[in-house]
C-alpha cells in the first residue's frame, strides 16, 4: 500500500482540534469514496510522542449534520485486537494497519501470537493479539497501553485486561461469554455482569450472532460463516476511526479469488460491521486521527514490516552490486518470512535454497559466496549456534557472507514468537579461536532496509562474513517507509580478480589469493573457473599471501592479527549524539530499543529534564568516537532486552561505569517504564 505525501507546509492549515461534520458514506458498490470524511488538519506539533496520554483529551466534538452522531478529533489512538489463534486477529490487525497507512497516519505495530501452531481453543495460551498505534504526528512505538481493546472471547479479555487503563473502551463479543468458555479461563461469573469491568467503557456486541445474520443468505455452514466475525469487527473499527474501506474489500476478493462465495461473504461481514457502527446507539461517537502530514518528508510511502524491509534491502544490495543474490536457509521463527519473500523475486536474480538443516543452509550460502554471489543465510539464535563452525570457516576463507539473525527469546528453543536482544555476545564471540565478525543492527522496521545495504557494503568491501542482528519486534512490527530513489542507493559493485597479482623474484607472475588491498586489507575475490587463478581453500590456517597450508607459529599470529585489523579498520560513521541541553546523563542503546528509548527521552525533555541520547548501529567495530562520547557524561545508562550484553562490552573496552537497565520478558520496553527509570538515573 503506497501513498503520496506532499511537503508538510502544503498541509499545515492550522485547523487544530477542528470539528469534522461531513455526511459519512457507507461502503458499498454505490460508494465512489468511502472516506469522504477525511480530515484536513492535524493536531499536535509533530514532536509529542507517547509522552502524555492524550486520547480523549484535547478533542473537539460536534454532531455532523445528517448523521446524528458526534465525531471527535484525536491526535493518536492505540488499538489492540485480541482473540483465539483461529479468530484471525493478525489478519484483522494487518488490514487495519494497511488502511491506516494508506490514509497517511504515522503508525507502529506489535503483533503478539503463540508459538503453538494451534493452542487449545479458548485458553489463555491460545490468545493472539495485534496492537496498532497510529497518530497525526511522529510516533516511535506501538504504545504502552491500548485505548481500545477488542476481545473476541473470555480468554482474550483475561489475557489483556491488565494492560488496559481505566476509562478505556472495550468491545466484547458477548456470544462467547457463556459458561464453558468462561470456565476455561477461571471466570466463575461473567465479568460483563459482576462489576469487574465497571472502570471501563464497555461495548457489548454479539459479534457472532450479527455475523451469522449478515451472512444468512450465503448458504454457508454455520462454522464457515462464524469465521467472518473478525471482518465484522474490522468493519466496526473502520467506521469508528474513519478508516478507508475499498482496500480491504479489494484484498478480500483477491485473497479468496478461487472461492468467490467466501470472498463476498467476508466483504458482506465487513460492510455489516461498518453499518452496525453507523446505526447502533451504543456507539454514539466516532473518532478521527488526521494524516501525519508534518511527520514525513515529501515522497512515496508504504507500510512495511521489518522482515519485508530487510528482504527488499537484500534484493537492492544484489542489484547495486550487480551480483546474483543467493539465500541458503532453513525455516525458523521469526526469520522464515525472509525466505518466503525472497523466493518470490527470481526476476531480480534471486535464488533461494531451503536446506534440510541450518548447517546445510549456511554451507550452501558459503559455497555461493565462493562462486561469486552475494550470499545470505537467515536464522534465529538457535540456528546461529549450529552455523558457528561454518561462520568460522567463512572468517578463514575471507569471503563475503551475510548472516541474518532475527533474535528471539532463549536459550535453546526458548520463546520462538517473543522478542529478545540476547544474541549480541554470541555474534561477537560465538566461534572457536579468534574469529572476528562485523555486527550491524537496524533500529526500526523500516531501517532494516538500510541496514541490509550497509551489511552488504561491509561484506563485499572487506571480504568478510557480517552479522545483521534484527529481532522479533522489528521483524513482525511495521511502520511507514519512504520508498527510496534507486539513484540514491550506494554503488556496491566489486571487481573480481582477473589475472596474476604478484611477481616472484624470478619475474614470474602468479596469483596470490591472500595478497591484500592496502586500505581495506581485503583479499582478492577470485571466481572459480577463471584461468590461472586456481587456489587452495579450506579451514586450515593459510600462509600469508600464497594461501598455502601453514603451521608456522609466526605466520599464524600474523594472520590472526591481520584478520582482526581488517575488522577494526572497517569504516563506519561516527556516533551521533542528540543532546540539546548539555546533559550529564547519556542513554545509549542498540537495535530495536531505539523507539522506546527515544519516546522516553522525549517525555523527560518535555518535563524539563535534561538527558542525552545515542544509538548504535555498528557494534563491531564500534564507531571511532564512541570512547570520547562516553567520557563526556557523568552517567551512562544502557537499556537492553538482555541481561546487560552491550553494557558488558562498553565497560570492558572503555572502562566506563555503564549502568544496565534490562528486561527479558519477551516484550519490548514500554516508554513510560523507561522514562521512570531514566528520570531516577538522572536524579541519582
Coordinates of N, CA, C and O in Angstrom, one line a residue, residues 263-345:
X263 N -15.3 -15.0 -0.5 CA -14.9 -13.6 -0.7 C -16.0 -12.6 -0.4 O -15.9 -11.7 0.4
X264 N -17.1 -12.9 -1.1 CA -18.3 -12.0 -0.9 C -18.9 -12.0 0.5 O -19.4 -11.0 1.0
X265 N -18.8 -13.2 1.1 CA -19.3 -13.3 2.5 C -18.4 -12.5 3.4 O -19.0 -11.8 4.3
X266 N -17.1 -12.5 3.3 CA -16.2 -11.7 4.1 C -16.5 -10.2 3.8 O -16.5 -9.4 4.8
X267 N -16.7 -9.8 2.6 CA -17.0 -8.4 2.3 C -18.3 -8.0 2.9 O -18.4 -6.9 3.5
X268 N -19.3 -8.9 2.8 CA -20.6 -8.6 3.4 C -20.5 -8.4 5.0 O -21.1 -7.5 5.6
X269 N -19.7 -9.3 5.6 CA -19.5 -9.2 7.0 C -18.8 -7.9 7.4 O -19.1 -7.2 8.4
X270 N -17.8 -7.5 6.6 CA -17.1 -6.3 6.8 C -18.0 -5.1 6.7 O -18.0 -4.2 7.5
X271 N -18.9 -5.0 5.6 CA -19.8 -3.9 5.5 C -20.8 -3.9 6.6 O -21.3 -2.9 7.0
X272 N -21.3 -5.1 7.0 CA -22.2 -5.2 8.1 C -21.7 -4.6 9.4 O -22.4 -3.9 10.1
X273 N -20.4 -4.8 9.7 CA -19.8 -4.2 10.8 C -19.7 -2.7 10.7 O -20.0 -2.0 11.7
X274 N -19.4 -2.2 9.6 CA -19.4 -0.7 9.3 C -20.8 -0.2 9.5 O -20.9 0.9 10.3
X275 N -21.8 -0.8 9.0 CA -23.1 -0.3 9.1 C -23.7 -0.4 10.5 O -24.5 0.4 10.9
X276 N -23.2 -1.4 11.2 CA -23.6 -1.6 12.6 C -23.2 -0.4 13.4 O -23.9 0.2 14.2
X277 N -21.9 0.0 13.2 CA -21.4 1.2 13.9 C -22.2 2.5 13.6 O -22.4 3.3 14.4
X278 N -22.6 2.6 12.3 CA -23.3 3.7 11.9 C -24.7 3.8 12.5 O -25.2 4.9 12.7
X279 N -25.3 2.7 12.7 CA -26.7 2.7 13.1 C -27.0 2.4 14.5 O -28.0 2.9 15.1
X280 N -26.1 1.7 15.2 CA -26.4 1.3 16.6 C -26.3 2.6 17.5 O -25.4 3.4 17.3
X281 N -27.1 2.6 18.6 CA -27.0 3.7 19.5 C -25.9 3.5 20.6 O -25.5 4.4 21.3
X282 N -25.3 2.3 20.6 CA -24.2 2.0 21.6 C -22.9 2.8 21.2 O -22.1 3.0 22.1
X283 N -22.8 3.1 20.0 CA -21.6 3.8 19.5 C -22.1 5.2 19.1 O -22.4 5.4 17.9
X284 N -22.1 6.1 20.0 CA -22.7 7.5 19.8 C -21.6 8.4 19.2 O -21.9 9.5 18.8
X285 N -20.3 8.0 19.3 CA -19.2 8.8 19.0 C -18.3 8.0 18.0 O -18.0 6.9 18.3
X286 N -17.8 8.7 17.0 CA -16.7 8.1 16.2 C -15.5 9.1 16.3 O -15.7 10.2 16.8
X287 N -14.4 8.7 15.8 CA -13.1 9.4 16.1 C -12.4 9.6 14.8 O -12.4 8.7 13.9
X288 N -11.7 10.7 14.7 CA -10.8 10.9 13.6 C -9.4 11.2 14.1 O -9.2 12.0 15.0
X289 N -8.4 10.6 13.4 CA -7.0 10.9 13.6 C -6.5 11.4 12.2 O -6.4 10.6 11.3
X290 N -6.1 12.6 12.1 CA -5.7 13.2 10.9 C -4.4 12.6 10.3 O -3.6 12.1 11.1
X291 N -4.2 12.7 9.0 CA -2.9 12.2 8.5 C -1.7 13.0 9.1 O -1.8 14.1 9.5
X292 N -0.6 12.3 9.2 CA 0.6 12.8 9.9 C 1.4 13.6 8.8 O 2.6 13.2 8.5
X293 N 0.8 14.6 8.2 CA 1.4 15.3 7.1 C 2.7 16.0 7.5 O 3.6 16.2 6.7
X294 N 2.8 16.4 8.7 CA 4.0 17.1 9.2 C 5.1 16.2 9.7 O 6.2 16.7 10.1
X295 N 4.8 14.9 9.8 CA 5.8 14.0 10.3 C 6.7 13.4 9.2 O 7.8 12.8 9.5
X296 N 6.3 13.5 7.9 CA 7.1 12.9 6.9 C 7.6 13.9 5.9 O 6.9 14.8 5.4
X297 N 8.8 13.7 5.4 CA 9.3 14.4 4.2 C 8.5 14.0 3.0 O 7.9 12.9 3.0
X298 N 8.5 14.9 2.0 CA 7.8 14.5 0.8 C 8.3 13.3 0.1 O 9.5 13.0 0.1
X299 N 7.4 12.4 -0.4 CA 7.8 11.2 -1.0 C 6.7 10.2 -1.1 O 5.5 10.5 -0.8
X300 N 7.0 9.0 -1.7 CA 6.0 8.0 -1.7 C 6.3 7.0 -0.6 O 7.4 6.5 -0.4
X301 N 5.2 6.7 0.1 CA 5.4 5.8 1.3 C 4.5 4.6 1.2 O 3.5 4.5 0.5
X302 N 4.9 3.6 1.9 CA 4.2 2.3 2.1 C 4.4 1.8 3.5 O 5.4 2.1 4.1
X303 N 3.4 1.0 3.9 CA 3.6 0.3 5.2 C 4.5 -0.9 5.0 O 4.4 -1.6 4.0
X304 N 5.4 -1.1 5.9 CA 6.4 -2.2 5.7 C 6.8 -2.8 7.1 O 6.9 -2.1 8.1
X305 N 6.9 -4.1 7.1 CA 7.4 -4.8 8.3 C 8.9 -4.9 8.2 O 9.5 -4.7 7.1
X306 N 9.5 -5.2 9.3 CA 11.0 -5.3 9.3 C 11.5 -6.4 8.4 O 12.5 -6.2 7.7
X307 N 10.9 -7.6 8.4 CA 11.4 -8.7 7.6 C 11.2 -8.4 6.1 O 12.1 -8.7 5.3
X308 N 10.1 -7.7 5.8 CA 9.9 -7.3 4.4 C 10.9 -6.3 4.0 O 11.5 -6.3 2.9
X309 N 11.2 -5.3 4.8 CA 12.2 -4.2 4.5 C 13.6 -4.9 4.4 O 14.3 -4.5 3.5
X310 N 13.9 -5.8 5.2 CA 15.2 -6.5 5.1 C 15.3 -7.3 3.8 O 16.3 -7.2 3.2
X311 N 14.2 -7.9 3.4 CA 14.2 -8.7 2.2 C 14.5 -7.7 1.0 O 15.3 -8.0 0.1
X312 N 13.8 -6.6 1.0 CA 13.9 -5.6 -0.1 C 15.4 -5.1 -0.1 O 15.9 -4.8 -1.1
X313 N 15.9 -4.9 1.1 CA 17.3 -4.4 1.2 C 18.3 -5.3 0.6 O 19.2 -4.9 0.0
X314 N 18.1 -6.6 0.9 CA 19.0 -7.7 0.3 C 18.9 -7.7 -1.2 O 19.9 -7.8 -1.9
X315 N 17.6 -7.6 -1.7 CA 17.4 -7.5 -3.2 C 18.1 -6.3 -3.8 O 18.8 -6.4 -4.8
X316 N 17.9 -5.2 -3.1 CA 18.6 -3.9 -3.6 C 20.1 -4.1 -3.6 O 20.8 -3.6 -4.5
X317 N 20.6 -4.7 -2.6 CA 22.1 -4.9 -2.5 C 22.6 -5.7 -3.6 O 23.6 -5.4 -4.2
X318 N 21.9 -6.8 -4.0 CA 22.3 -7.6 -5.1 C 22.2 -6.8 -6.4 O 23.2 -7.0 -7.2
X319 N 21.2 -6.0 -6.6 CA 21.1 -5.2 -7.8 C 22.3 -4.1 -7.8 O 22.9 -3.9 -8.9
X320 N 22.5 -3.5 -6.7 CA 23.5 -2.4 -6.7 C 24.9 -3.0 -6.8 O 25.9 -2.4 -7.3
X321 N 25.1 -4.3 -6.4 CA 26.4 -5.0 -6.6 C 26.5 -5.6 -7.9 O 27.6 -6.1 -8.3
X322 N 25.4 -5.7 -8.7 CA 25.3 -6.4 -9.9 C 25.8 -7.9 -9.8 O 26.5 -8.4 -10.6
X323 N 25.3 -8.5 -8.7 CA 25.6 -9.9 -8.4 C 24.3 -10.6 -8.2 O 23.3 -10.1 -7.7
X324 N 24.3 -11.9 -8.5 CA 23.2 -12.7 -8.1 C 23.1 -12.8 -6.6 O 24.1 -12.9 -5.9
X325 N 21.8 -12.8 -6.1 CA 21.6 -12.9 -4.6 C 21.2 -14.4 -4.3 O 20.3 -14.9 -4.9
X326 N 22.0 -15.0 -3.4 CA 21.7 -16.4 -3.1 C 21.4 -16.5 -1.6 O 22.2 -16.0 -0.7
X327 N 20.3 -17.1 -1.3 CA 19.9 -17.4 0.1 C 19.9 -18.9 0.4 O 19.1 -19.6 -0.2
X328 N 20.7 -19.3 1.3 CA 20.7 -20.7 1.8 C 20.2 -20.7 3.2 O 20.8 -20.1 4.1
X329 N 19.0 -21.3 3.4 CA 18.3 -21.1 4.7 C 17.6 -22.3 5.1 O 17.2 -23.1 4.3
X330 N 17.3 -22.4 6.4 CA 16.4 -23.4 7.0 C 15.3 -22.6 7.8 O 15.6 -21.7 8.5
X331 N 14.0 -23.0 7.6 CA 13.0 -22.2 8.2 C 13.0 -22.2 9.7 O 13.3 -23.3 10.3
X332 N 12.9 -21.0 10.3 CA 12.9 -20.9 11.7 C 12.2 -19.6 12.1 O 12.5 -18.5 11.4
X333 N 11.3 -19.6 13.1 CA 10.7 -18.4 13.6 C 11.7 -17.5 14.3 O 12.4 -18.1 15.1
X334 N 11.7 -16.2 14.1 CA 10.8 -15.4 13.3 C 11.5 -15.0 12.0 O 11.2 -13.9 11.5
X335 N 12.4 -15.8 11.4 CA 13.2 -15.4 10.2 C 12.6 -16.0 8.9 O 13.0 -15.5 7.8
X336 N 11.6 -16.9 9.0 CA 11.2 -17.6 7.8 C 10.6 -16.7 6.8 O 10.6 -17.0 5.6
X337 N 10.0 -15.5 7.2 CA 9.4 -14.6 6.2 C 10.3 -14.2 5.2 O 9.9 -13.9 4.0
X338 N 11.6 -14.0 5.5 CA 12.6 -13.6 4.6 C 12.8 -14.6 3.5 O 12.9 -14.3 2.3
X339 N 12.9 -15.9 3.8 CA 12.9 -17.0 2.8 C 11.7 -16.9 1.9 O 11.8 -17.0 0.7
X340 N 10.5 -16.8 2.5 CA 9.3 -16.8 1.8 C 9.3 -15.6 0.8 O 8.9 -15.8 -0.4
X341 N 9.7 -14.4 1.2 CA 9.7 -13.2 0.4 C 10.7 -13.3 -0.7 O 10.4 -13.0 -1.9
X342 N 11.9 -13.7 -0.4 CA 13.0 -13.7 -1.4 C 12.6 -14.7 -2.5 O 13.0 -14.6 -3.7
X343 N 11.9 -15.8 -2.1 CA 11.6 -16.8 -3.1 C 10.7 -16.3 -4.2 O 10.5 -16.9 -5.3
X344 N 10.0 -15.2 -4.0 CA 9.1 -14.6 -5.0 C 9.8 -13.7 -6.0 O 9.1 -13.2 -6.9
X345 N 11.1 -13.5 -5.9 CA 11.8 -12.5 -6.7 C 12.9 -13.0 -7.6 O 14.0 -12.5 -7.7

